[in-house]
Short mmCIF file of C-alpha atoms in Angstrom, two decimals:
data_model
loop_
_atom_site.label_atom_id
_atom_site.label_comp_id
_atom_site.label_asym_id
_atom_site.label_seq_id
_atom_site.Cartn_x
_atom_site.Cartn_y
_atom_site.Cartn_z
CA MET F 3 124.86 47.43 60.23
CA PHE F 4 128.54 47.69 61.15
CA HIS F 5 129.45 51.19 62.33
CA HIS F 6 132.87 52.70 61.71
CA ARG F 7 133.40 55.00 64.67
CA ARG F 8 135.00 58.20 63.48
CA ALA F 9 137.57 60.09 65.52
CA ALA F 10 135.84 62.78 67.55
CA LEU F 11 136.47 66.31 66.33
CA CYS F 12 137.17 68.50 69.31
CA ALA F 13 139.18 71.55 70.27
CA THR F 14 141.65 69.89 72.62
CA VAL F 15 144.72 72.02 72.06
CA THR F 16 148.24 71.58 73.41
CA LEU F 17 150.19 74.68 74.36
CA ALA F 18 152.61 74.19 71.45
CA ALA F 19 149.75 73.98 68.98
CA LEU F 20 148.14 77.04 70.51
CA LEU F 21 151.28 79.09 70.13
CA ALA F 22 151.42 78.03 66.50
CA THR F 23 147.77 78.73 65.69
CA ALA F 24 146.54 81.49 68.00
CA ALA F 25 146.27 84.88 66.30
CA PRO F 26 148.73 87.49 67.57
CA ALA F 27 147.76 90.55 69.55
CA ALA F 28 144.61 89.01 70.99
CA PRO F 29 143.28 91.19 73.82
CA ALA F 30 143.44 90.09 77.42
CA ALA F 31 140.46 88.14 78.67
CA ALA F 32 138.17 89.39 81.37
CA ALA F 33 139.54 88.59 84.79
CA PRO F 34 138.22 85.21 85.94
CA SER F 35 137.26 84.51 89.52
CA ALA F 36 139.99 85.52 91.94
CA ALA F 37 140.78 81.91 92.79
CA ALA F 38 141.40 80.87 89.17
CA PRO F 39 145.13 80.34 88.52
CA SER F 40 146.44 82.92 86.07
CA SER F 41 148.28 80.25 84.05
CA ALA F 42 145.10 78.19 83.65
CA ALA F 43 143.19 81.29 82.58
CA ALA F 44 145.87 82.24 80.05
CA ASP F 45 145.96 78.75 78.55
CA LEU F 46 142.15 78.69 78.40
CA THR F 47 142.14 82.03 76.57
CA GLN F 48 144.48 80.63 73.93
CA ALA F 49 142.48 77.40 73.56
CA VAL F 50 139.17 79.22 73.10
CA THR F 51 140.78 81.69 70.70
CA ALA F 52 142.07 78.83 68.54
CA ALA F 53 138.66 77.15 68.53
CA MET F 54 136.92 80.42 67.62
CA GLN F 55 139.28 81.12 64.73
CA GLN F 56 138.83 77.59 63.39
CA LYS F 57 135.04 77.35 63.68
CA LEU F 58 133.74 80.90 63.36
CA GLY F 59 136.48 83.01 61.80
CA ALA F 60 135.06 82.90 58.27
CA LYS F 61 131.52 83.52 59.52
CA ALA F 62 132.63 86.56 61.54
CA ARG F 63 134.50 88.08 58.59
CA SER F 64 131.44 87.65 56.39
CA SER F 65 129.14 89.09 59.05
CA TYR F 66 131.43 92.09 59.61
CA GLY F 67 131.87 92.65 55.88
CA VAL F 68 135.68 92.44 55.99
CA ALA F 69 138.00 90.68 53.56
CA ALA F 70 138.58 86.96 53.83
CA GLY F 71 141.76 86.29 55.77
CA SER F 72 141.58 89.56 57.69
CA HIS F 73 142.75 89.28 61.28
CA LEU F 74 140.00 89.60 63.89
CA ARG F 75 140.84 89.88 67.57
CA THR F 76 139.09 87.52 69.98
CA LEU F 77 137.89 88.44 73.46
CA VAL F 78 137.54 85.46 75.83
CA GLU F 79 135.69 85.95 79.12
CA PRO F 80 135.49 83.03 81.58
CA GLN F 81 132.41 83.61 83.72
CA ARG F 82 132.23 80.49 85.91
CA TRP F 83 134.88 78.12 87.28
CA SER F 84 134.65 74.82 89.10
CA SER F 85 136.15 74.62 92.60
CA ASP F 86 139.13 72.62 91.29
CA ARG F 87 139.60 75.07 88.35
CA ALA F 88 139.38 72.18 85.88
CA TRP F 89 136.12 73.42 84.31
CA SER F 90 135.09 76.79 82.94
CA PHE F 91 132.10 78.38 81.22
CA GLY F 92 132.04 81.75 79.52
CA SER F 93 131.59 83.91 76.46
CA SER F 94 133.91 84.50 73.52
CA VAL F 95 133.51 87.12 70.81
CA PHE F 96 135.21 88.42 67.70
CA LEU F 97 135.75 92.12 68.35
CA ILE F 98 134.28 94.37 65.67
CA PRO F 99 136.79 96.49 63.71
CA LYS F 100 136.53 100.23 64.23
CA GLY F 101 134.05 102.04 62.00
CA ILE F 102 131.81 99.06 61.24
CA GLU F 103 128.18 99.28 62.36
CA THR F 104 127.24 95.72 63.28
CA ALA F 105 126.47 93.36 66.14
CA PRO F 106 129.19 90.98 67.33
CA VAL F 107 129.58 87.29 66.46
CA THR F 108 129.73 85.50 69.79
CA SER F 109 129.84 81.98 71.17
CA LEU F 110 129.35 80.54 74.62
CA PHE F 111 131.92 77.90 75.56
CA VAL F 112 132.40 75.09 78.06
CA ALA F 113 135.96 73.86 78.65
CA ARG F 114 137.63 71.10 80.67
CA LEU F 115 141.29 70.86 81.67
CA ALA F 116 142.60 67.30 81.32
CA GLY F 117 146.12 66.01 80.76
CA GLY F 118 147.50 69.54 80.80
CA ALA F 119 145.35 70.72 77.87
CA TRP F 120 141.97 72.42 77.60
CA LYS F 121 139.22 70.68 75.66
CA VAL F 122 136.89 73.42 74.39
CA GLY F 123 133.32 73.05 73.17
CA LEU F 124 131.78 76.01 71.36
CA GLN F 125 128.03 76.58 71.46
CA GLY F 126 126.05 74.39 69.07
CA THR F 127 128.76 71.72 68.64
CA PRO F 128 128.69 68.09 69.85
CA ASP F 129 131.62 68.88 72.18
CA PHE F 130 129.65 71.73 73.76
CA ALA F 131 126.69 69.40 74.31
CA ALA F 132 128.84 66.64 75.81
CA LEU F 133 130.86 68.93 78.08
CA SER F 134 127.70 70.72 79.23
CA HIS F 135 126.26 67.35 80.23
CA GLN F 136 129.40 66.43 82.19
CA ALA F 137 130.20 69.78 83.81
CA PRO F 138 129.47 70.41 87.50
CA ALA F 139 126.43 72.52 88.39
CA SER F 140 128.71 75.39 89.42
CA VAL F 141 129.79 75.67 85.78
CA VAL F 142 126.65 74.70 83.81
CA LYS F 143 123.31 75.21 85.53
CA ASP F 144 120.86 72.31 85.47
CA ALA F 145 118.35 74.44 83.54
CA GLU F 146 120.98 75.07 80.85
CA ARG F 147 121.87 71.45 80.13
CA GLY F 148 118.87 70.72 77.91
CA PRO F 149 119.17 73.85 75.71
CA PHE F 150 122.96 73.46 75.53
CA ALA F 151 122.58 69.88 74.28
CA ARG F 152 120.88 71.02 71.08
CA THR F 153 123.48 70.72 68.35
CA VAL F 154 121.18 70.69 65.29
CA GLN F 155 119.45 73.71 63.82
CA PRO F 156 115.64 73.49 64.12
CA ARG F 157 114.19 71.86 61.02
CA ALA F 158 112.03 74.95 60.37
CA LEU F 159 111.96 78.19 62.33
CA ALA F 160 108.38 79.49 62.33
CA ALA F 161 107.69 82.66 60.32
CA ASP F 162 105.40 83.68 63.17
CA THR F 163 108.33 84.07 65.52
CA GLY F 164 106.39 84.58 68.73
CA LEU F 165 108.64 87.61 69.32
CA SER F 166 107.55 91.02 70.49
CA LEU F 167 109.24 94.23 69.44
CA PRO F 168 111.73 95.31 72.12
CA TRP F 169 109.63 97.97 73.81
CA ARG F 170 106.37 98.30 75.74
CA GLN F 171 103.35 96.81 73.98
CA GLY F 172 100.80 99.31 72.67
CA THR F 173 103.39 102.07 72.19
CA GLY F 174 105.25 103.24 69.08
CA TRP F 175 108.91 103.55 68.11
CA ALA F 176 110.69 104.11 64.80
CA HIS F 177 113.16 101.97 62.82
CA TRP F 178 116.00 102.26 60.33
CA GLY F 179 114.77 99.41 58.17
CA VAL F 180 115.76 95.83 57.51
CA HIS F 181 119.48 95.28 56.87
CA GLY F 182 122.38 92.92 57.28
CA ASN F 183 124.36 92.56 60.44
CA SER F 184 126.94 95.00 59.03
CA GLY F 185 124.62 96.81 56.65
CA GLN F 186 124.86 95.08 53.26
CA SER F 187 126.00 91.70 54.62
CA ARG F 188 123.65 88.76 54.09
CA PRO F 189 121.27 87.57 55.34
CA TYR F 190 119.34 90.66 56.46
CA ASN F 191 118.87 89.66 60.10
CA SER F 192 118.93 93.11 61.72
CA ILE F 193 116.66 96.06 62.47
CA ASP F 194 117.74 99.27 64.23
CA PHE F 195 115.13 100.71 66.60
CA TYR F 196 115.01 104.15 68.27
CA GLY F 197 112.61 106.67 69.80
CA GLY F 198 109.81 106.02 72.26
CA ASP F 199 110.79 105.98 75.92
CA GLY F 200 114.20 104.49 75.10
CA ASN F 201 113.78 101.47 77.38
CA VAL F 202 114.74 98.24 75.60
CA LEU F 203 112.78 95.17 76.74
CA THR F 204 113.05 91.45 76.04
CA SER F 205 111.21 90.25 72.93
CA ARG F 206 110.26 86.98 74.60
CA ALA F 207 111.01 85.08 77.79
CA GLY F 208 114.29 83.20 77.76
CA THR F 209 117.80 82.90 79.17
CA MET F 210 119.97 86.01 79.07
CA TYR F 211 123.73 86.09 78.44
CA ARG F 212 126.21 88.96 78.75
CA HIS F 213 129.13 89.45 76.34
CA CYS F 214 132.08 91.86 76.23
CA THR F 215 131.71 92.70 79.89
CA SER F 216 135.34 93.84 79.98
CA GLY F 217 135.07 95.77 76.72
CA GLY F 218 133.15 98.69 78.18
CA ARG F 219 130.87 99.72 80.99
CA TRP F 220 127.80 98.04 79.55
CA PRO F 221 127.70 94.57 77.91
CA TYR F 222 126.21 93.22 74.71
CA ILE F 223 123.14 91.14 75.63
CA THR F 224 121.60 88.10 73.94
CA VAL F 225 118.50 86.15 75.00
CA MET F 226 118.09 82.48 74.07
CA HIS F 227 114.39 81.66 73.62
CA ASP F 228 112.48 78.40 73.85
CA ASN F 229 111.30 78.40 70.22
CA GLY F 230 114.63 78.11 68.36
CA TYR F 231 115.42 81.83 68.16
CA THR F 232 118.00 83.99 69.92
CA THR F 233 117.69 87.78 69.94
CA GLY F 234 120.57 90.23 70.32
CA TYR F 235 120.56 93.81 71.69
CA TYR F 236 123.62 95.98 70.99
CA HIS F 237 124.61 99.58 71.91
CA LEU F 238 122.71 99.62 75.24
CA ARG F 239 123.64 101.52 78.40
CA ASP F 240 122.27 101.25 81.95
CA THR F 241 121.86 97.52 81.36
CA THR F 242 120.28 95.03 83.73
CA SER F 243 122.52 93.74 86.48
CA LYS F 244 121.34 90.14 86.08
CA ALA F 245 124.12 87.60 85.59
CA SER F 246 124.67 85.46 82.50
CA GLY F 247 122.37 82.46 82.57
CA SER F 248 119.55 84.32 84.33
CA GLN F 249 115.95 83.77 83.31
CA VAL F 250 114.15 86.82 81.94
CA ASN F 251 110.46 87.36 81.21
CA LEU F 252 108.73 88.86 78.20
CA GLY F 253 109.00 92.64 78.38
CA GLU F 254 111.69 92.62 81.08
CA TYR F 255 114.03 95.62 81.10
CA LEU F 256 117.44 95.05 79.48
CA GLY F 257 118.83 98.58 79.06
CA ARG F 258 118.44 101.91 77.28
CA ILE F 259 119.16 102.87 73.69
CA ALA F 260 122.62 104.42 73.33
CA GLU F 261 125.83 104.29 71.28
CA GLU F 262 127.80 101.93 73.55
CA LEU F 263 130.47 99.78 71.84
CA PRO F 264 131.66 97.13 74.35
CA CYS F 265 132.55 94.73 71.50
CA GLY F 266 133.87 97.43 69.15
CA GLY F 267 132.42 98.81 65.91
CA SER F 268 130.51 102.05 65.58
CA ALA F 269 127.07 103.54 66.17
CA ASN F 270 125.19 106.50 64.73
CA GLY F 271 122.72 107.95 67.21
CA ASP F 272 121.06 106.34 70.20
CA HIS F 273 119.36 103.09 69.22
CA THR F 274 119.49 99.35 69.70
CA HIS F 275 120.86 97.14 66.96
CA TRP F 276 118.33 94.28 67.25
CA THR F 277 119.36 90.99 65.66
CA LEU F 278 117.76 87.61 64.99
CA TRP F 279 119.85 84.44 65.34
CA SER F 280 119.35 80.70 65.44
CA GLY F 281 119.18 79.47 69.01
CA SER F 282 121.19 76.24 68.77
CA ASP F 283 124.54 77.96 68.23
CA GLY F 284 123.48 81.54 68.91
CA ASN F 285 125.49 83.00 66.03
CA THR F 286 123.82 81.84 62.81
CA PRO F 287 121.97 84.91 61.42
CA VAL F 288 118.32 84.39 60.47
CA ALA F 289 116.72 86.66 57.84
CA VAL F 290 113.79 88.73 59.13
CA GLN F 291 112.28 88.68 55.63
CA GLY F 292 108.68 87.45 55.89
CA LYS F 293 108.90 87.04 59.68
CA ASN F 294 106.13 88.25 61.99
CA ILE F 295 107.70 90.24 64.81
CA GLY F 296 105.61 92.41 67.11
CA GLY F 297 102.50 91.86 65.01
CA TRP F 298 104.18 93.19 61.85
CA THR F 299 105.55 91.25 58.87
CA TRP F 300 108.99 92.52 57.90
CA TRP F 301 110.23 92.89 54.32
CA GLU F 302 113.50 93.77 52.65
CA GLY F 303 113.80 96.67 50.24
CA ALA F 304 115.93 96.99 47.13
CA SER F 305 118.95 97.62 49.35
CA ALA F 306 119.84 97.62 53.01
CA TYR F 307 117.83 99.94 55.29
CA THR F 308 115.03 100.39 52.74
CA GLY F 309 112.73 97.64 53.97
CA TYR F 310 109.41 98.11 55.70
CA ALA F 311 106.97 96.58 58.18
CA GLU F 312 103.45 95.63 57.06
CA ARG F 313 100.26 94.97 59.02
CA ASN F 314 96.73 94.70 57.61
CA GLY F 315 97.74 96.52 54.43
CA THR F 316 99.59 99.35 56.24
CA ARG F 317 103.28 99.73 55.49
CA ILE F 318 105.70 101.59 57.76
CA TYR F 319 109.00 102.56 56.15
CA ARG F 320 112.26 103.64 57.81
CA ASN F 321 112.62 106.95 59.65
CA VAL F 322 108.87 107.39 60.19
CA CYS F 323 109.05 108.32 63.85
CA CYS F 324 107.18 106.65 66.62
CA ASN F 325 104.15 105.12 64.92
CA LEU F 326 105.35 101.52 64.68
CA ILE F 327 103.06 100.15 67.39
CA ASN F 328 104.22 97.03 69.21
CA TYR F 329 101.38 94.50 69.11
CA GLY F 330 103.30 91.90 71.07
CA GLY F 331 103.69 88.31 69.94
CA GLY F 332 106.08 87.14 72.63
CA GLY F 333 103.38 86.32 75.13
CA ASP F 334 102.80 83.29 77.30
CA PRO F 335 105.04 80.46 76.04
CA GLY F 336 102.11 78.10 76.27
CA ARG F 337 101.10 74.99 78.17
CA THR F 338 103.59 72.15 78.39
CA PHE F 339 102.71 68.46 78.79
CA GLU F 340 105.46 65.97 79.66
CA ASN F 341 106.14 62.25 79.96
CA THR F 342 109.24 61.34 81.98
CA ALA F 343 108.74 57.56 82.08
CA ASN F 344 111.57 55.63 80.43
CA VAL F 345 110.67 53.53 77.40
CA ASP F 346 113.21 51.07 75.98
CA ILE F 347 114.14 51.26 72.29
CA PRO F 348 114.97 47.71 71.15
CA ASP F 349 117.61 47.03 68.53
CA GLN F 350 115.85 47.33 65.13
CA GLY F 351 112.58 47.93 66.97
CA THR F 352 110.12 50.73 67.67
CA ALA F 353 109.27 52.51 70.93
CA GLU F 354 106.35 54.82 71.62
CA SER F 355 105.74 57.18 74.52
CA SER F 356 102.33 58.82 74.92
CA ILE F 357 101.10 62.14 76.29
CA THR F 358 97.41 62.86 76.78
CA VAL F 359 96.57 66.53 76.24
CA SER F 360 93.43 68.06 77.70
CA GLY F 361 92.10 71.53 78.44
CA VAL F 362 93.62 73.16 75.36
CA PRO F 363 90.88 74.71 73.18
CA GLY F 364 90.85 74.39 69.41
CA ASN F 365 93.61 73.04 67.23
CA ALA F 366 97.33 72.71 67.82
CA PRO F 367 99.50 75.70 66.75
CA ARG F 368 101.39 76.16 63.51
CA SER F 369 104.57 75.97 65.54
CA LEU F 370 104.09 73.09 67.94
CA SER F 371 107.21 72.61 70.07
CA ILE F 372 108.46 69.07 70.82
CA TYR F 373 111.40 68.49 73.14
CA GLN F 374 113.10 65.05 73.03
CA ASP F 375 115.49 63.51 75.56
CA ILE F 376 116.65 60.17 74.08
CA HIS F 377 119.69 58.03 74.89
CA HIS F 378 120.98 55.55 72.31
CA THR F 379 124.39 54.00 71.63
CA TRP F 380 124.29 55.25 68.00
CA ARG F 381 121.66 57.94 67.56
CA GLY F 382 122.19 58.05 63.82
CA ASP F 383 120.19 54.80 63.66
CA LEU F 384 117.08 56.60 64.86
CA GLN F 385 114.08 57.84 62.97
CA ILE F 386 111.85 60.02 65.18
CA ASP F 387 108.23 60.97 64.49
CA LEU F 388 105.51 62.82 66.35
CA ILE F 389 102.14 61.10 65.99
CA GLY F 390 99.11 63.36 66.29
CA PRO F 391 95.69 62.39 67.69
CA SER F 392 94.53 61.79 64.09
CA GLY F 393 97.31 59.22 63.54
CA ARG F 394 99.24 61.49 61.19
CA ALA F 395 103.03 61.31 61.52
CA TYR F 396 105.24 64.42 61.64
CA ARG F 397 108.90 63.66 60.95
CA LEU F 398 111.29 65.14 63.55
CA ARG F 399 114.51 63.31 62.69
CA ASP F 400 115.74 61.13 59.83
CA GLN F 401 118.25 58.31 60.06
CA ASP F 402 121.86 59.47 59.63
CA ALA F 403 124.41 56.63 59.50
CA ASP F 404 127.31 59.04 60.14
CA ASP F 405 125.89 60.48 63.36
CA GLU F 406 127.68 58.51 66.07
CA ALA F 407 126.61 60.57 69.10
CA ASP F 408 124.58 58.88 71.81
CA ILE F 409 122.19 61.53 73.15
CA VAL F 410 119.32 63.43 71.52
CA HIS F 411 118.48 66.62 73.40
CA GLU F 412 116.60 68.63 70.79
CA THR F 413 113.53 70.80 70.34
CA ASP F 414 111.74 70.71 67.00
CA ALA F 415 108.76 72.66 65.73
CA VAL F 416 106.07 71.29 63.40
CA ASP F 417 102.94 72.74 61.84
CA ALA F 418 100.26 70.68 63.55
CA SER F 419 97.42 73.15 63.03
CA ALA F 420 95.31 70.47 61.30
CA GLU F 421 95.21 68.47 64.55
CA THR F 422 92.82 68.89 67.46
CA ALA F 423 94.97 69.86 70.41
CA ASN F 424 93.25 67.57 72.91
CA GLY F 425 93.90 63.87 72.58
CA VAL F 426 96.74 61.36 72.68
CA TRP F 427 100.06 62.43 71.15
CA LYS F 428 102.89 59.94 70.72
CA LEU F 429 106.64 60.14 70.24
CA ARG F 430 107.60 57.23 68.01
CA VAL F 431 111.28 56.24 67.84
CA THR F 432 112.38 53.58 65.35
CA ASP F 433 115.82 51.93 65.39
CA MET F 434 116.56 51.45 61.68
CA GLU F 435 119.80 49.42 61.94
CA ALA F 436 121.34 46.56 63.95
CA ASN F 437 123.77 46.45 66.88
CA ASP F 438 122.59 49.38 69.04
CA SER F 439 119.76 50.15 71.45
CA GLY F 440 118.65 52.78 73.94
CA TYR F 441 115.66 54.39 75.60
CA ILE F 442 113.36 57.41 75.58
CA ASP F 443 114.24 59.25 78.79
CA ALA F 444 111.60 61.99 78.57
CA TRP F 445 109.79 64.23 76.11
CA SER F 446 107.41 67.17 76.22
CA ILE F 447 105.03 69.03 73.96
CA THR F 448 104.24 72.76 74.27
CA PHE F 449 101.12 74.48 72.90
#
């Protein structure tokens, strides 16, 4: 098959274009490292602002419940710089208008200065994946490269989220019901929690990021998890001092319920505005409807804030203080088996890499996690399947003739509960078209 290579879509912005497209009155960015040239930091702020407005402006307005075309200010915070100041990593956020109760729309970014212009990759985009792969370790940590390379939403996020409620297991808090990020906005991806001892804990192990660190004394915190979800925790005070990119464990302290507004907006009483997002870009809201979180299944009501949590026939509605017991769910992430041996993928051929699983009792889980690291000169040619011990195939990726990228760094989840866990599992990669080839670099499977 003859491939027509499309021009790459990226946020490389010249200063003239930035001045023409950047929104006015954008706030100053957080101060970068002392050695970062102020001119480079200013140009980076404008480049990230332009990329944010282009990619996420409409999503932020919808999430905040404001009119289409309304101006939203952007806060850009470089958090890491390379020694030559040609690379930067950080957080960017649309500040929430005053009076709106919501959590912020954010995006991590990686940027490179080349030819006098900044090329910006926003989280979840092919540019973000490529720049994360190329950036020095001082800018993107080695442990972040794999997660940052995921540019496709998981095929199916498990209803059993593996997430705990954000407080100590076995104790009870109250909630203000299921609602949208700004109340009535859709989807309903938010729950407000209050009461108990007031200490907000991580819902699952993951990588923590800080946002709006210059917008107030305490930041907005998100945690990117290994199972395709990201959780957000707004309005906290006395937050953890860990830096962005730090690993956190299940039940690790993040902060205390409060009314803090580092990214703007409003709050009514001490609580945490807990939100559920897709992990690949960190800012796609995921409805909590039908999701199991903390041992409870969550349901919407007829309107925002009227939903309830259900467990074994018991329903807990909003404003019923302190009897919503946290039964966990964000426990041990499971056992991981890996094969790092390279296997060539021939042009119009098939490659298989095997992993032998042992010592895992019973069947595989309903949300079996498969990470793939595959290099190929046109990944759109690839069809990828997981083969269970029974010989059954579970499709992970379909052929896409328009996908011209050359690296697959993705984690997918499949319902493999019909399979015995122990046995030989295979990753099968089939090149469906002519003219390109590659190899399986590594893959892993987590129970």
